[in-house]
Coordinates of C-alpha atoms and ligand atoms in Angstrom, one line a residue:
M33 CA 3.5 -19.4 -99.6
T34 CA 6.5 -18.5 -97.4
D35 CA 5.9 -14.7 -98.1
K36 CA 8.0 -13.4 -95.0
L37 CA 11.4 -15.6 -97.0
V38 CA 9.6 -14.7 -100.5
R39 CA 10.0 -10.7 -99.2
Q40 CA 13.3 -11.4 -98.1
V41 CA 14.7 -12.8 -101.7
L42 CA 13.3 -9.9 -103.4
D43 CA 14.9 -7.6 -100.9
Q44 CA 18.1 -8.7 -101.8
V45 CA 17.6 -7.7 -105.4
D46 CA 19.7 -4.3 -105.9
A47 CA 20.5 -4.6 -109.7
P48 CA 22.6 -2.2 -111.9
D49 CA 20.1 -2.9 -114.8
P50 CA 16.5 -2.2 -113.9
R51 CA 15.4 -4.9 -116.6
V52 CA 17.6 -7.3 -114.7
G53 CA 16.2 -6.6 -111.8
E54 CA 12.2 -6.8 -113.1
I55 CA 13.3 -10.1 -114.7
V56 CA 15.3 -11.6 -112.0
S57 CA 12.7 -10.3 -109.2
A58 CA 9.5 -11.9 -111.2
L59 CA 11.1 -15.3 -111.5
I60 CA 11.7 -15.6 -108.2
V61 CA 8.5 -15.5 -107.2
H62 CA 7.0 -17.4 -109.9
L63 CA 9.8 -19.9 -108.7
H64 CA 8.5 -19.9 -105.2
A65 CA 5.0 -20.1 -106.0
F66 CA 6.0 -23.3 -107.8
V67 CA 7.4 -24.5 -105.1
D68 CA 4.6 -23.9 -103.1
E69 CA 1.9 -25.4 -105.3
V70 CA 4.5 -28.6 -106.5
R71 CA 5.5 -29.2 -102.9
P72 CA 8.9 -31.0 -104.3
T73 CA 10.5 -33.9 -102.1
E74 CA 14.4 -33.0 -101.7
A75 CA 15.1 -35.9 -104.2
E76 CA 12.6 -34.5 -106.6
W77 CA 14.5 -30.9 -106.2
R78 CA 18.0 -32.3 -107.3
A79 CA 16.6 -35.1 -109.8
G80 CA 15.2 -31.0 -111.3
L81 CA 18.6 -30.0 -111.3
A82 CA 20.4 -32.8 -112.4
F83 CA 18.3 -32.6 -115.1
L84 CA 18.8 -29.3 -116.0
A85 CA 22.9 -29.7 -115.1
E86 CA 22.0 -32.7 -118.4
T87 CA 20.8 -30.7 -120.4
G88 CA 23.7 -27.8 -120.9
R89 CA 26.3 -31.2 -121.1
W90 CA 24.3 -31.7 -124.6
C91 CA 24.3 -28.5 -125.8
T92 CA 27.8 -28.6 -129.0
P93 CA 28.1 -25.7 -131.0
D94 CA 25.9 -27.6 -133.4
R95 CA 23.1 -28.4 -131.0
D96 CA 21.5 -26.4 -128.5
E97 CA 19.2 -28.6 -125.9
F98 CA 18.0 -25.4 -124.4
V99 CA 16.2 -24.2 -127.2
L100 CA 15.0 -27.4 -128.0
L101 CA 13.9 -27.5 -124.3
S102 CA 12.6 -24.5 -124.6
D103 CA 10.7 -25.5 -128.0
M104 CA 8.7 -28.3 -126.8
L105 CA 7.4 -26.5 -123.9
G106 CA 6.0 -23.7 -126.2
L107 CA 7.9 -21.6 -124.6
T108 CA 9.5 -20.2 -128.0
S109 CA 6.0 -19.7 -129.7
A110 CA 4.9 -17.9 -126.4
V111 CA 8.0 -15.2 -127.0
D112 CA 7.5 -15.1 -130.5
D113 CA 3.8 -14.2 -129.9
V114 CA 4.6 -11.2 -127.4
N115 CA 6.9 -9.7 -129.3
H116 CA 5.2 -9.8 -132.7
A117 CA 1.6 -8.6 -132.4
G118 CA 0.5 -7.0 -135.2
P119 CA -2.4 -5.9 -137.2
D120 CA -5.2 -8.7 -138.2
N121 CA -4.3 -8.7 -142.0
M122 CA -0.7 -9.7 -141.5
T123 CA 1.1 -13.1 -141.9
P124 CA 1.7 -14.1 -138.6
S125 CA 5.6 -15.1 -137.4
S126 CA 6.4 -18.6 -136.5
V127 CA 9.4 -19.6 -134.8
E128 CA 12.5 -19.8 -136.2
G129 CA 13.8 -23.4 -135.5
P130 CA 17.5 -24.8 -135.7
F131 CA 18.2 -25.4 -139.0
H132 CA 18.6 -21.6 -140.5
S133 CA 21.6 -21.4 -142.9
P134 CA 22.4 -19.3 -145.6
A135 CA 20.7 -20.4 -148.9
P136 CA 22.3 -19.9 -152.6
V137 CA 20.6 -16.7 -154.7
R138 CA 18.3 -18.4 -157.1
E139 CA 16.5 -17.6 -159.8
P140 CA 12.6 -17.0 -160.2
G141 CA 11.2 -20.3 -160.5
A142 CA 14.5 -22.4 -159.6
W143 CA 14.2 -25.8 -158.9
I144 CA 15.5 -25.7 -154.9
S145 CA 15.7 -29.6 -154.9
E146 CA 18.7 -30.9 -156.5
G147 CA 19.7 -33.9 -154.1
P148 CA 18.1 -37.1 -154.4
E149 CA 14.7 -36.5 -152.8
R150 CA 14.0 -35.0 -156.3
G151 CA 13.9 -38.4 -158.2
R152 CA 11.9 -39.6 -154.9
G153 CA 9.5 -37.1 -153.9
T154 CA 6.4 -35.5 -154.9
P155 CA 7.3 -32.3 -156.8
M156 CA 5.8 -29.0 -155.3
V157 CA 5.6 -25.3 -157.2
V158 CA 5.1 -23.0 -154.7
H159 CA 4.3 -19.3 -155.3
G160 CA 2.8 -16.3 -154.0
R161 CA 3.6 -12.5 -153.5
V162 CA 5.2 -10.5 -150.5
L163 CA 2.7 -8.1 -149.8
S164 CA 2.6 -4.8 -147.2
C165 CA -0.8 -5.7 -145.0
D166 CA -2.8 -3.2 -147.4
G167 CA -2.1 -5.4 -150.3
T168 CA 0.5 -3.1 -151.8
P169 CA 3.0 -5.7 -153.8
L170 CA 6.8 -5.4 -152.4
P171 CA 8.8 -5.6 -155.6
G172 CA 12.4 -6.6 -154.6
A173 CA 11.5 -8.0 -151.2
T174 CA 13.9 -11.3 -150.2
V175 CA 12.0 -14.3 -149.9
D176 CA 14.8 -16.8 -147.9
L177 CA 13.6 -20.2 -147.3
W178 CA 14.4 -23.8 -146.1
Q179 CA 12.9 -27.0 -146.0
A180 CA 13.3 -30.6 -145.2
A181 CA 13.5 -33.2 -147.5
D182 CA 10.8 -35.9 -147.8
D183 CA 12.3 -38.3 -145.4
G184 CA 12.0 -35.6 -142.9
L185 CA 16.5 -34.9 -143.0
Y186 CA 17.7 -31.2 -144.0
D187 CA 20.8 -30.6 -145.9
S188 CA 23.0 -30.3 -142.5
Q189 CA 21.8 -33.4 -141.0
D190 CA 21.7 -35.9 -144.2
D191 CA 25.6 -36.3 -146.2
A192 CA 23.9 -37.3 -149.7
Q193 CA 22.4 -33.7 -149.5
R194 CA 24.6 -30.8 -150.5
P195 CA 25.3 -27.8 -148.3
G196 CA 22.2 -25.9 -149.8
N197 CA 20.1 -28.3 -150.8
L198 CA 16.4 -27.1 -150.4
R199 CA 17.0 -23.8 -149.5
G200 CA 16.9 -20.6 -151.9
L201 CA 17.1 -16.8 -151.7
F202 CA 14.8 -15.2 -154.0
T203 CA 13.9 -11.1 -154.7
A204 CA 10.3 -11.0 -155.5
D205 CA 9.8 -9.3 -159.0
E206 CA 7.7 -5.7 -159.7
E207 CA 4.5 -7.5 -158.8
G208 CA 6.0 -8.8 -155.5
R209 CA 6.0 -12.4 -156.8
Y210 CA 8.1 -15.1 -156.3
C211 CA 8.0 -18.8 -157.3
F212 CA 10.0 -22.1 -156.9
R213 CA 10.1 -25.8 -157.5
T214 CA 10.6 -28.5 -154.9
I215 CA 9.7 -31.6 -154.1
R216 CA 6.8 -31.9 -150.6
P217 CA 8.3 -31.6 -147.3
S218 CA 7.8 -34.6 -145.2
S219 CA 6.5 -34.0 -141.1
Y220 CA 9.4 -35.2 -138.8
P221 CA 10.7 -35.6 -135.3
V222 CA 13.0 -33.1 -133.4
P223 CA 16.1 -34.7 -131.9
A224 CA 14.9 -36.7 -129.1
D225 CA 18.3 -38.7 -127.7
G226 CA 18.7 -35.4 -125.3
T227 CA 16.7 -33.8 -122.3
A228 CA 14.1 -32.9 -124.8
G229 CA 13.3 -36.3 -125.9
R230 CA 13.2 -37.4 -122.4
L231 CA 11.1 -34.8 -121.3
L232 CA 8.3 -35.6 -123.8
R233 CA 8.6 -39.5 -123.1
A234 CA 8.1 -38.3 -119.4
I235 CA 4.9 -36.8 -120.1
G236 CA 3.4 -39.2 -123.0
R237 CA 4.2 -36.6 -125.8
H238 CA 5.3 -37.4 -129.5
P239 CA 8.4 -35.5 -131.2
M240 CA 7.0 -35.0 -134.7
R241 CA 6.6 -31.6 -136.4
P242 CA 4.0 -31.5 -139.4
A243 CA 5.7 -31.1 -142.8
H244 CA 6.6 -27.6 -143.6
L245 CA 8.7 -24.7 -145.4
H246 CA 10.2 -22.1 -143.7
Y247 CA 10.4 -18.3 -144.6
Q248 CA 12.3 -15.1 -143.7
V249 CA 11.5 -12.3 -145.6
T250 CA 12.9 -8.9 -145.4
A251 CA 11.7 -5.7 -148.0
P252 CA 12.3 -2.1 -147.0
G253 CA 10.3 -0.4 -144.4
H254 CA 8.8 -3.4 -143.0
R255 CA 9.6 -5.6 -140.1
P256 CA 11.1 -8.9 -141.3
L257 CA 8.8 -11.5 -140.8
T258 CA 9.9 -15.3 -140.2
T259 CA 7.6 -17.7 -140.2
H260 CA 6.1 -21.3 -141.5
V261 CA 3.9 -23.1 -144.3
F262 CA 2.4 -25.8 -143.3
L263 CA 0.7 -28.5 -145.3
A264 CA -3.0 -29.0 -144.7
G265 CA -3.6 -32.7 -143.8
D266 CA -1.0 -33.8 -141.9
P267 CA -1.9 -35.9 -139.0
H268 CA 0.9 -34.0 -136.8
L269 CA -1.1 -30.4 -137.5
G270 CA -2.8 -30.9 -134.3
S271 CA 0.2 -31.5 -132.4
D272 CA 3.1 -29.4 -133.6
A273 CA 6.1 -30.7 -131.1
A274 CA 7.2 -27.0 -131.3
F275 CA 3.7 -25.3 -131.2
A276 CA 4.6 -23.2 -134.1
V277 CA 1.4 -24.0 -136.4
K278 CA -1.5 -20.9 -137.0
E279 CA -4.4 -21.6 -138.6
E280 CA -3.4 -18.6 -141.0
L281 CA -0.1 -20.7 -141.9
V282 CA -1.9 -23.7 -143.6
R283 CA -2.4 -24.3 -147.2
R284 CA -3.7 -27.3 -148.9
P285 CA -1.1 -28.4 -151.8
V286 CA -3.5 -28.6 -154.9
P287 CA -2.7 -31.7 -157.5
R288 CA -2.2 -30.1 -160.6
T289 CA -0.9 -31.6 -163.9
G290 CA 0.7 -29.0 -167.0
G291 CA 1.8 -25.1 -166.4
W292 CA 4.4 -23.9 -164.6
E293 CA 7.1 -25.5 -166.8
M294 CA 6.4 -29.1 -164.8
D295 CA 7.1 -32.2 -166.7
G296 CA 4.2 -34.6 -165.3
P297 CA 1.6 -34.3 -161.9
Y298 CA 3.0 -32.0 -159.0
E299 CA 1.1 -30.2 -156.2
E300 CA 0.5 -26.2 -156.4
V301 CA 0.8 -24.7 -153.2
E302 CA 0.1 -20.2 -153.2
F303 CA 1.2 -18.6 -150.1
D304 CA 1.1 -14.7 -149.9
L305 CA 3.2 -13.2 -147.3
R306 CA 1.9 -9.8 -145.5
L307 CA 4.5 -7.9 -144.1
V308 CA 3.6 -4.8 -141.3
P309 CA 5.4 -1.4 -142.0
L310 CA 7.6 -0.2 -139.8
G311 CA 6.1 2.1 -137.1
W312 CA 2.7 0.2 -137.0
A313 CA 1.1 1.2 -133.8
P314 CA -1.9 -0.6 -132.1
G315 CA -4.9 1.2 -132.8
G316 CA -2.3 3.6 -135.0
Ligands
LIG152 FE1 11.7 -27.7 -139.9

């Protein structure tokens, strides 16, 4: 490595904000180490810069290609991990993804599936409890959830779904319980027509995310939790394009008949969420 050059660049850093100085200095060191390792040709260096410029051109108010790129490289999950450490018995967090939007308030047990997917998909009952890490129920916790339909589309991607379809805002009861009825989501591809998709093809990767439901849970005195529940048996569980799968978040839907005010056969998923008390510290 050209240590002298790296030192010269670092010596010029005089950031008024020390954290900015720390971040940019580390970036400089890692970028130079990258060049030292990869030894790019000038054509490759130019292609890399053009790739980033094109990524910017894909960004619109409704689509952030840089976030997608970050997801596909595991960067989003890495940042999530370093910011959400907690006790072993907490429910791990997982990335929010790009499809969250305000959900309609719904009653306990309500159907969140109100579009054409209701007549096609496999009915599912999803329920569980919101708890503190030590198992204490958290009555009044809010459970905000969203999912794709059986064809892999969210309401914002599908003219056949009304806004708010397959979304719901629930309040946990006095024992911390929540419940809703829906249809089984399917795995889906992330948008692959931009630079993130080009990168995936260039390195021989698929764009699929395994079937999942998204949760955002809040309760007084606890850290908000953003996470997923993934459905066991999905062929893409081991190769999620966004690297968001954690084994504690995988549940196997159980085939059922009867109960939960369901007419015919359905699948049941039970998923408890354990939130970390505010002020938790390692070893504390
Ligand atoms: Fe999703």
